[in-house]
Amino acid sequence: GNSVTQMEGPVTLSEEAFLTINCTYTATGYPSLFWYVQYPGEGLQLLLKATKADDKGSNKGFEATYRKETTSFHLEKGSVQVSDSAVYFCALSALEYSGNTPLVFGKGTRLSVIA
Amino acid sequence: GAGVSQSPSNKVTEKGKDVELRCDPISGHTALYWYRQSLGQGLEFLIYFQGNSAPDKSGLPSDRFSAERTGGSVSTLTIQRTQQEDSAVYLCASSLIATSNTGELFFGEGSRLTVL
């Protein structure tokens, strides 16, 4: 079956530190990969995506590269800000004979950035 | 409204009671999803509606859970004879078409259910 495993949090960083949140996946079919973010008091929203191997998704200074050889999609940011404090979810949708599957999410990683 | 609207935002109920949670998707979105977010468990897929097709119910945890979508718009998730393990945040999302490669689901803020 399809599944996503991401590093457990919480992660606490100082402002301007480098961020990596690891995500690996297992999928049948041809998955597309996503990072969603949930800011305090808000609904989940799409942060970035990559639809095929070696694609790099980027948004708001965050990046993630779809690595088929390591089945990974790690989220990185070079310099975090307090406003990046949120819960981050890695997710996949796999193309199967019946069409694309609903998104499968990881358990989420809470990031706290302190000034 | 501009976004996905869910109600109630908070619901406290007693074990054994039935509850209904409502989702109003973004106008024109044909796909609608229900997920459950439990502490430490991430997001668990429950059910998916796409247009007039039969819903994908593969994620519903038991026959106490059901959902319907009337007129291709508003959806109601019903939990019968609630149990304490049903306590969670129930999230609704909609998208313009089936997930496909865009993956852009628009989520509501959720309905927090507490079963005493």
XYZ file of N, CA and C in Angstrom:
693
model
N 0.825 -1.192 0.000
C 0.000 0.000 0.000
C 0.862 1.246 0.000
N 0.192 2.375 -0.089
C 0.906 3.657 -0.097
C 1.056 4.201 1.315
N 2.240 4.719 1.629
C 2.454 5.286 2.958
C 3.548 6.335 2.924
N 3.519 7.187 3.918
C 4.505 8.254 4.059
C 5.033 8.229 5.485
N 6.339 8.324 5.617
C 6.967 8.371 6.927
C 7.791 9.649 7.022
N 7.514 10.455 8.020
C 8.295 11.669 8.199
C 8.830 11.733 9.617
N 9.885 12.499 9.769
C 10.552 12.557 11.063
C 9.603 13.099 12.119
N 9.745 12.554 13.307
C 8.872 12.984 14.393
C 9.416 14.273 14.986
N 8.512 15.106 15.409
C 8.937 16.332 16.058
C 8.774 16.198 17.560
N 8.666 17.306 18.214
C 8.765 18.633 17.624
C 10.209 19.020 17.314
N 10.343 19.918 16.372
C 11.636 20.465 16.005
C 11.659 21.923 16.460
N 12.673 22.276 17.206
C 12.820 23.647 17.687
C 14.125 24.200 17.160
N 14.025 25.339 16.468
C 15.207 25.968 15.874
C 15.240 27.449 16.219
N 16.424 27.990 16.190
C 16.576 29.436 16.323
C 16.368 30.085 14.963
N 15.941 31.321 14.995
C 15.734 32.063 13.748
C 17.029 32.036 12.921
N 16.887 31.914 11.620
C 17.967 31.871 10.630
C 18.699 30.530 10.585
N 18.275 29.562 11.347
C 18.883 28.232 11.274
C 18.425 27.515 10.021
N 19.173 26.457 9.664
C 18.826 25.628 8.512
C 17.849 24.532 8.943
N 16.860 24.304 8.099
C 15.828 23.331 8.419
C 15.857 22.157 7.445
N 15.788 20.953 7.979
C 15.507 19.759 7.182
C 14.452 18.951 7.902
N 13.405 18.598 7.197
C 12.410 17.650 7.714
C 12.388 16.483 6.743
N 12.765 15.306 7.250
C 12.876 14.132 6.388
C 11.514 13.507 6.088
N 11.368 13.041 4.859
C 10.162 12.339 4.438
C 10.550 11.233 3.479
N 10.105 10.019 3.737
C 10.271 8.910 2.809
C 8.906 8.306 2.526
N 8.819 7.599 1.407
C 7.498 7.102 1.005
C 7.593 5.678 0.465
N 6.466 5.027 0.481
C 6.253 3.737 -0.179
C 5.015 3.887 -1.038
N 5.128 3.523 -2.313
C 3.976 3.717 -3.184
C 3.926 2.671 -4.285
N 2.722 2.253 -4.616
C 2.469 1.495 -5.833
C 2.087 2.519 -6.887
N 2.271 2.206 -8.124
C 1.939 3.193 -9.145
C 2.986 4.293 -9.216
N 2.586 5.455 -9.689
C 3.503 6.569 -9.937
C 3.089 7.746 -9.058
N 3.754 7.942 -7.932
C 3.271 8.962 -6.998
C 3.694 10.379 -7.372
N 2.858 11.306 -7.017
C 3.224 12.710 -6.928
C 3.388 13.023 -5.444
N 4.295 13.926 -5.135
C 4.649 14.181 -3.737
C 4.384 15.638 -3.371
N 4.000 15.845 -2.121
C 3.550 17.162 -1.678
C 4.017 17.442 -0.253
N 4.177 18.710 0.037
C 4.289 19.179 1.412
C 3.141 20.152 1.664
N 2.423 19.883 2.766
C 1.371 20.772 3.236
C 1.821 21.388 4.556
N 1.295 22.582 4.838
C 1.630 23.265 6.080
C 0.347 23.700 6.789
N 0.373 23.576 8.101
C -0.775 23.991 8.915
C -0.293 25.004 9.936
N -0.571 26.276 9.682
C -0.216 27.326 10.625
C -1.202 27.326 11.780
N -0.809 27.826 12.933
C -1.690 27.822 14.097
C -3.041 28.453 13.800
N -4.099 27.713 14.100
C -5.451 28.242 13.928
C -5.950 28.263 12.500
N -5.205 27.663 11.578
C -5.615 27.689 10.176
C -5.737 26.270 9.627
N -6.376 26.153 8.467
C -6.475 24.870 7.799
C -5.191 24.543 7.053
N -5.035 23.287 6.687
C -3.866 22.874 5.914
C -3.865 23.567 4.562
N -2.683 23.875 4.086
C -2.563 24.468 2.755
C -1.338 23.885 2.056
N -1.435 23.798 0.745
C -0.339 23.249 -0.040
C 0.854 24.185 0.009
N 2.030 23.634 0.311
C 3.254 24.426 0.339
C 4.027 24.261 -0.972
N 4.254 23.012 -1.377
C 4.948 22.764 -2.634
C 4.675 21.331 -3.083
N 5.049 21.048 -4.327
C 4.782 19.717 -4.870
C 5.824 19.364 -5.917
N 5.904 18.067 -6.223
C 6.742 17.567 -7.319
C 6.056 16.349 -7.899
N 5.934 16.306 -9.195
C 5.118 15.265 -9.817
C 5.906 14.150 -10.476
N 7.218 14.302 -10.626
C 8.002 13.204 -11.178
C 9.415 13.253 -10.635
N 10.118 12.161 -10.828
C 11.464 11.999 -10.280
C 12.375 13.144 -10.717
N 13.176 13.609 -9.762
C 14.161 14.682 -9.925
C 13.554 16.076 -9.992
N 12.242 16.176 -9.973
C 11.602 17.496 -9.898
C 11.909 18.126 -8.552
N 12.042 19.427 -8.539
C 12.206 20.177 -7.283
C 11.011 21.107 -7.139
N 10.323 20.964 -6.009
C 9.258 21.895 -5.693
C 9.814 22.989 -4.791
N 9.319 24.215 -4.950
C 9.806 25.305 -4.113
C 8.718 26.345 -3.903
N 8.755 26.971 -2.721
C 7.783 28.002 -2.384
C 8.190 28.626 -1.058
N 8.112 29.929 -0.953
C 8.374 30.656 0.292
C 9.741 30.329 0.879
N 10.705 30.010 0.042
C 12.047 29.688 0.511
C 12.242 28.232 0.871
N 11.168 27.458 0.850
C 11.256 26.011 1.095
C 11.503 25.281 -0.223
N 12.225 24.173 -0.123
C 12.475 23.339 -1.299
C 12.389 21.869 -0.923
N 12.033 21.047 -1.896
C 12.077 19.596 -1.714
C 12.290 18.969 -3.075
N 13.167 17.972 -3.152
C 13.476 17.294 -4.415
C 12.981 15.864 -4.371
N 12.277 15.469 -5.383
C 11.707 14.121 -5.523
C 12.850 13.170 -5.909
N 13.256 12.318 -4.966
C 14.340 11.366 -5.180
C 13.770 9.958 -5.258
N 13.674 9.466 -6.484
C 13.097 8.137 -6.660
C 14.023 7.055 -6.127
N 15.338 7.253 -6.290
C 16.293 6.216 -5.889
C 16.301 5.992 -4.383
N 15.992 7.038 -3.627
C 15.944 6.897 -2.170
C 14.517 7.003 -1.638
N 13.553 7.058 -2.524
C 12.123 7.241 -2.172
C 11.971 8.307 -1.098
N 12.521 9.486 -1.378
C 12.504 10.546 -0.381
C 12.052 11.869 -0.969
N 11.598 12.754 -0.085
C 11.143 14.080 -0.489
C 11.353 14.997 0.716
N 12.596 15.216 1.069
C 12.928 15.964 2.273
C 12.685 17.458 2.071
N 12.133 18.090 3.086
C 11.847 19.522 3.038
C 13.014 20.296 3.636
N 13.452 21.355 2.958
C 14.580 22.149 3.432
C 14.283 23.630 3.304
N 14.896 24.383 4.224
C 14.882 25.838 4.112
C 16.184 26.338 4.710
N 16.805 27.262 4.020
C 18.125 27.716 4.418
C 18.141 28.587 5.657
N 17.076 29.350 5.882
C 17.062 30.293 6.994
C 15.617 30.463 7.456
N 15.281 29.810 8.558
C 13.889 29.834 9.006
C 13.582 31.117 9.765
N 12.313 31.457 9.767
C 11.814 32.625 10.477
C 10.773 32.193 11.506
N 10.525 33.071 12.454
C 9.515 32.755 13.470
C 8.172 32.435 12.822
N 7.871 33.120 11.724
C 6.595 32.918 11.032
C 6.485 31.548 10.352
N 7.573 30.801 10.306
C 7.525 29.441 9.736
C 7.050 28.411 10.758
N 6.856 28.824 11.979
C 6.376 27.906 13.019
C 5.007 27.360 12.614
N 4.929 26.047 12.498
C 3.717 25.403 11.979
C 3.915 23.893 12.061
N 2.899 23.166 11.608
C 3.030 21.713 11.457
C 3.132 21.416 9.966
N 4.111 20.622 9.590
C 4.381 20.300 8.194
C 4.046 18.834 7.928
N 3.301 18.603 6.846
C 2.866 17.258 6.475
C 3.394 16.911 5.094
N 4.031 15.776 4.997
C 4.419 15.208 3.718
C 3.266 14.331 3.224
N 3.021 14.306 1.922
C 1.875 13.553 1.405
C 2.173 13.036 0.007
N 1.453 12.008 -0.394
C 1.579 11.502 -1.762
C 0.218 11.143 -2.328
N 0.163 11.192 -3.631
C -0.985 10.695 -4.373
C -0.434 9.834 -5.486
N -0.921 8.591 -5.555
C -0.375 7.651 -6.529
C -1.360 7.428 -7.658
N -0.835 7.373 -8.860
C -1.673 7.101 -10.023
C -1.819 5.602 -10.175
N -3.037 5.114 -10.026
C -3.306 3.688 -10.161
C -4.351 3.490 -11.250
N -4.702 2.250 -11.503
C -5.584 1.958 -12.630
C -6.917 2.676 -12.506
N -7.318 2.935 -11.270
C -8.626 3.562 -11.047
C -8.536 5.073 -11.061
N -7.329 5.576 -11.261
C -7.147 7.017 -11.206
C -6.238 7.375 -10.051
N -6.169 8.631 -9.756
C -5.302 9.063 -8.671
C -5.938 8.780 -7.326
N -5.132 8.298 -6.415
C -5.627 7.991 -5.082
C -5.768 9.278 -4.279
N -6.664 9.291 -3.289
C -6.689 10.438 -2.384
C -5.341 10.599 -1.705
N -5.020 11.803 -1.302
C -3.735 12.058 -0.662
C -3.560 11.212 0.593
N -2.361 10.632 0.714
C -1.965 9.903 1.916
C -0.958 10.787 2.630
N -1.192 11.076 3.899
C -0.364 12.002 4.644
C 0.521 11.299 5.660
N 1.656 11.915 5.934
C 2.455 11.521 7.081
C 1.839 12.056 8.361
N 2.483 11.782 9.492
C 1.913 12.148 10.784
C 2.131 13.622 11.143
N 2.932 14.314 10.368
C 3.165 15.724 10.638
C 4.366 15.947 11.538
N 5.043 17.067 11.302
C 6.193 17.463 12.121
C 5.973 18.896 12.565
N 5.939 19.083 13.882
C 5.727 20.433 14.418
C 7.061 21.160 14.483
N 7.112 22.335 13.898
C 8.310 23.174 13.905
C 8.038 24.423 14.731
N 8.914 24.692 15.660
C 8.862 25.933 16.427
C 10.162 26.681 16.193
N 10.038 27.935 15.784
C 11.212 28.770 15.555
C 11.210 29.886 16.593
N 12.308 30.003 17.311
C 12.392 31.001 18.380
C 13.346 32.120 17.964
N 12.968 33.322 18.352
C 13.764 34.507 17.990
C 15.050 34.573 18.800
N -19.044 31.366 0.810
C -17.789 31.942 1.263
C -16.645 31.572 0.341
N -15.488 32.126 0.622
C -14.360 31.923 -0.252
C -13.679 30.582 -0.019
N -13.796 30.057 1.203
C -13.077 28.839 1.525
C -14.021 27.720 1.901
N -13.424 26.603 2.326
C -14.198 25.465 2.813
C -14.679 25.784 4.231
N -15.962 25.632 4.439
C -16.551 25.956 5.731
C -17.021 24.688 6.429
N -16.657 24.538 7.681
C -17.078 23.369 8.448
C -17.808 23.811 9.718
N -18.815 23.005 10.079
C -19.523 23.286 11.327
C -19.990 21.993 11.976
N -20.074 21.944 13.308
C -19.604 22.985 14.212
C -18.077 22.982 14.294
N -17.508 24.030 14.830
C -16.054 24.047 14.988
C -15.635 23.192 16.179
N -16.515 23.106 17.153
C -16.269 22.267 18.335
C -17.551 21.549 18.712
N -17.414 20.272 19.055
C -18.573 19.501 19.481
C -18.158 18.586 20.624
N -18.851 18.710 21.736
C -18.628 17.807 22.858
C -19.894 16.974 23.011
N -19.721 15.662 23.058
C -20.880 14.793 23.151
C -20.603 13.670 24.136
N -21.663 12.997 24.505
C -21.518 11.858 25.410
C -21.404 10.573 24.610
N -20.663 9.660 25.148
C -20.523 8.346 24.529
C -21.889 7.753 24.226
N -22.034 7.225 23.012
C -23.278 6.598 22.611
C -24.209 7.489 21.813
N -23.950 8.795 21.834
C -24.779 9.726 21.066
C -24.334 9.756 19.611
N -25.241 10.187 18.732
C -24.915 10.378 17.325
C -24.506 11.835 17.103
N -23.580 12.051 16.167
C -23.190 13.414 15.808
C -23.177 13.573 14.294
N -23.436 14.804 13.868
C -23.357 15.152 12.449
C -22.419 16.327 12.291
N -21.507 16.194 11.338
C -20.558 17.251 11.031
C -20.797 17.680 9.588
N -20.774 18.992 9.387
C -21.141 19.523 8.076
C -19.941 20.154 7.390
N -19.917 20.009 6.064
C -18.870 20.631 5.263
C -19.487 21.315 4.055
N -19.121 22.563 3.877
C -19.569 23.347 2.733
C -18.338 23.622 1.872
N -18.177 22.938 0.741
C -16.943 23.088 -0.034
C -16.919 24.398 -0.815
N -15.799 24.652 -1.447
C -15.688 25.817 -2.308
C -16.604 25.618 -3.510
N -17.323 26.649 -3.861
C -18.271 26.561 -4.963
C -17.577 26.128 -6.245
N -18.161 25.122 -6.905
C -17.602 24.648 -8.161
C -16.618 23.506 -8.014
N -16.198 23.211 -6.803
C -15.292 22.076 -6.592
C -16.091 20.785 -6.651
N -15.624 19.872 -7.513
C -16.381 18.637 -7.705
C -15.931 17.526 -6.764
N -14.741 17.633 -6.228
C -14.226 16.584 -5.348
C -14.264 17.048 -3.899
N -14.672 16.143 -3.012
C -14.767 16.481 -1.585
C -14.232 15.314 -0.771
N -13.437 15.611 0.231
C -12.746 14.601 1.036
C -13.013 14.847 2.518
N -13.080 13.765 3.258
C -13.083 13.839 4.714
C -11.837 13.108 5.236
N -11.153 13.782 6.151
C -10.012 13.198 6.847
C -10.243 13.344 8.346
N -9.532 12.521 9.102
C -9.575 12.620 10.553
C -8.151 12.852 11.049
N -7.995 13.816 11.947
C -6.682 14.152 12.484
C -6.697 13.876 13.973
N -6.017 12.810 14.345
C -5.924 12.452 15.752
C -4.545 12.799 16.268
N -4.457 13.062 17.568
C -3.178 13.431 18.169
C -2.163 12.330 17.932
N -1.046 12.689 17.322
C 0.027 11.725 17.088
C -0.213 10.756 15.944
N -1.343 10.899 15.261
C -1.669 9.948 14.196
C -1.704 10.570 12.813
N -1.486 11.835 12.707
C -1.527 12.463 11.394
C -2.931 12.488 10.827
N -3.010 12.602 9.517
C -4.299 12.668 8.835
C -4.665 11.309 8.280
N -5.844 10.859 8.638
C -6.346 9.560 8.210
C -7.485 9.786 7.218
N -7.338 9.252 6.016
C -8.385 9.380 4.994
C -9.628 8.607 5.404
N -10.781 9.230 5.226
C -12.050 8.577 5.555
C -12.861 8.248 4.311
N -13.219 9.271 3.534
C -14.114 9.070 2.405
C -13.902 10.187 1.390
N -14.235 9.879 0.139
C -13.969 10.787 -0.968
C -15.154 10.754 -1.935
N -15.650 11.926 -2.304
C -16.712 12.073 -3.282
C -16.146 12.763 -4.520
N -16.498 12.268 -5.687
C -16.091 12.904 -6.937
C -17.299 12.951 -7.856
N -17.821 14.134 -8.038
C -18.949 14.332 -8.938
C -20.098 13.411 -8.596
N -20.609 12.735 -9.615
C -21.743 11.824 -9.434
C -21.312 10.381 -9.255
N -20.000 10.152 -9.175
C -19.508 8.787 -9.020
C -19.787 8.275 -7.618
N -19.810 6.945 -7.497
C -19.965 6.352 -6.173
C -18.787 6.768 -5.297
N -19.043 7.127 -4.050
C -17.948 7.583 -3.182
C -16.969 6.464 -2.852
N -15.730 6.844 -2.617
C -14.708 5.925 -2.140
C -14.773 5.918 -0.617
N -15.327 4.855 -0.052
C -15.550 4.759 1.389
C -14.472 3.933 2.082
N -13.383 3.657 1.372
C -12.416 2.683 1.860
C -11.766 3.058 3.181
N -11.802 4.325 3.564
C -11.146 4.746 4.792
C -12.041 4.799 6.017
N -13.327 4.576 5.848
C -14.230 4.655 7.008
C -13.871 3.554 7.996
N -13.656 3.891 9.271
C -13.140 2.908 10.235
C -14.152 1.876 10.696
N -15.430 2.176 10.601
C -16.444 1.198 11.013
C -17.788 1.594 10.402
N -18.762 0.696 10.554
C -20.079 1.005 9.975
C -20.840 2.048 10.793
N -20.242 2.539 11.858
C -20.872 3.643 12.590
C -20.664 4.977 11.854
N -19.738 4.952 10.913
C -19.415 6.167 10.166
C -20.093 6.126 8.803
N -20.700 7.246 8.426
C -21.279 7.350 7.094
C -21.199 8.808 6.657
N -21.300 9.014 5.369
C -21.277 10.383 4.849
C -22.116 10.442 3.602
N -22.678 11.597 3.381
C -23.410 11.831 2.152
C -23.092 13.218 1.638
N -23.328 13.357 0.349
C -23.113 14.654 -0.273
C -24.332 14.954 -1.119
N -25.049 15.959 -0.748
C -26.314 16.271 -1.400
C -26.107 17.313 -2.494
N -26.686 17.026 -3.650
C -26.637 17.988 -4.741
C -25.238 18.327 -5.205
N -24.300 17.423 -4.933
C -22.938 17.670 -5.368
C -22.246 18.801 -4.639
N -22.816 19.211 -3.499
C -22.202 20.334 -2.789
C -21.952 19.972 -1.332
N -22.851 20.376 -0.452
C -22.674 20.185 0.987
C -22.582 18.707 1.337
N -21.691 18.405 2.284
C -21.548 17.023 2.752
C -21.759 16.966 4.259
N -22.309 15.850 4.696
C -22.488 15.600 6.125
C -21.831 14.285 6.488
N -20.985 14.320 7.499
C -20.375 13.118 8.057
C -21.126 12.780 9.341
N -21.649 11.574 9.412
C -22.422 11.154 10.577
C -21.679 10.044 11.313
N -21.569 10.195 12.607
C -20.981 9.153 13.446
C -22.066 8.702 14.427
N -22.424 7.444 14.355
C -23.462 6.908 15.232
C -22.834 6.263 16.459
N -23.543 6.327 17.555
C -23.113 5.653 18.792
C -21.641 5.957 19.073
N -21.337 7.227 19.222
C -19.942 7.658 19.341
C -19.212 6.958 20.483
N -17.930 6.739 20.252
C -17.038 6.146 21.236
C -15.922 7.145 21.548
N -15.242 6.948 22.652
C -14.190 7.881 23.042
C -13.072 7.931 22.005
N -12.816 6.812 21.362
C -11.744 6.804 20.355
C -12.104 7.574 19.096
N -13.362 8.034 18.996
C -13.759 8.869 17.863
C -13.321 10.321 18.060
N -12.872 10.659 19.250
C -12.429 12.028 19.523
C -11.265 12.380 18.610
N -11.408 13.469 17.878
C -10.411 13.867 16.888
C -10.879 15.170 16.249
N -10.046 15.688 15.366
C -10.467 16.800 14.510
C -10.822 16.222 13.151
N -12.011 16.497 12.698
C -12.480 15.990 11.405
C -12.334 17.105 10.375
N -11.538 16.817 9.368
C -11.203 17.818 8.361
C -11.901 17.497 7.046
N -12.417 18.531 6.437
C -13.009 18.421 5.118
C -12.140 19.198 4.140
N -12.015 18.685 2.934
C -11.260 19.374 1.894
C -11.997 19.238 0.574
N -11.778 20.188 -0.303
C -12.360 20.080 -1.635
C -11.306 20.444 -2.673
N -11.552 19.991 -3.891
C -10.659 20.350 -4.990
C -11.477 20.470 -6.256
N -10.902 21.189 -7.223
C -11.643 21.478 -8.442
C -11.945 20.205 -9.211
N -10.950 19.327 -9.280
C -11.131 18.028 -9.910
C -10.532 17.005 -8.986
N -10.574 15.749 -9.390
C -9.945 14.716 -8.578
C -8.472 15.068 -8.393
N -7.895 14.568 -7.313
C -6.553 14.966 -6.881
C -5.565 15.101 -8.021
N -5.542 14.150 -8.886
C -4.662 14.121 -10.073
C -3.250 14.521 -9.705
N -2.579 15.255 -10.509
C -1.210 15.639 -10.214
C -1.113 16.972 -9.497
N -2.207 17.665 -9.382
C -2.083 18.979 -8.764
C -1.970 18.854 -7.251
N -2.687 17.894 -6.696
C -2.616 17.662 -5.255
C -3.106 18.810 -4.434
N -3.707 19.829 -5.044
C -4.078 20.986 -4.252
C -5.475 20.814 -3.698
N -5.509 20.344 -2.479
C -6.750 20.284 -1.733
C -6.868 21.540 -0.893
N -8.091 22.039 -0.772
C -8.351 23.206 0.056
C -9.093 22.720 1.296
N -8.466 22.925 2.433
C -8.993 22.378 3.680
C -9.782 23.419 4.466
N -10.806 22.932 5.152
C -11.464 23.728 6.161
C -10.648 23.688 7.448
N -11.116 24.428 8.456
C -10.394 24.485 9.721
C -10.732 23.314 10.637
N -11.697 22.525 10.236
C -11.972 21.310 10.984
C -13.060 21.441 12.027
N -13.598 20.297 12.395
C -14.556 20.197 13.499
C -13.909 19.327 14.579
N -13.696 19.917 15.739
C -13.080 19.156 16.843
C -14.167 18.434 17.619
N -14.087 17.108 17.624
C -15.082 16.288 18.327
C -14.459 15.708 19.588
N -15.129 15.911 20.696
C -14.713 15.323 21.960
C -15.841 14.449 22.472
N -15.544 13.175 22.683
C -16.541 12.238 23.205
C -16.183 11.909 24.645
N -17.081 12.259 25.531
C -16.828 12.051 26.962
C -17.239 10.655 27.428
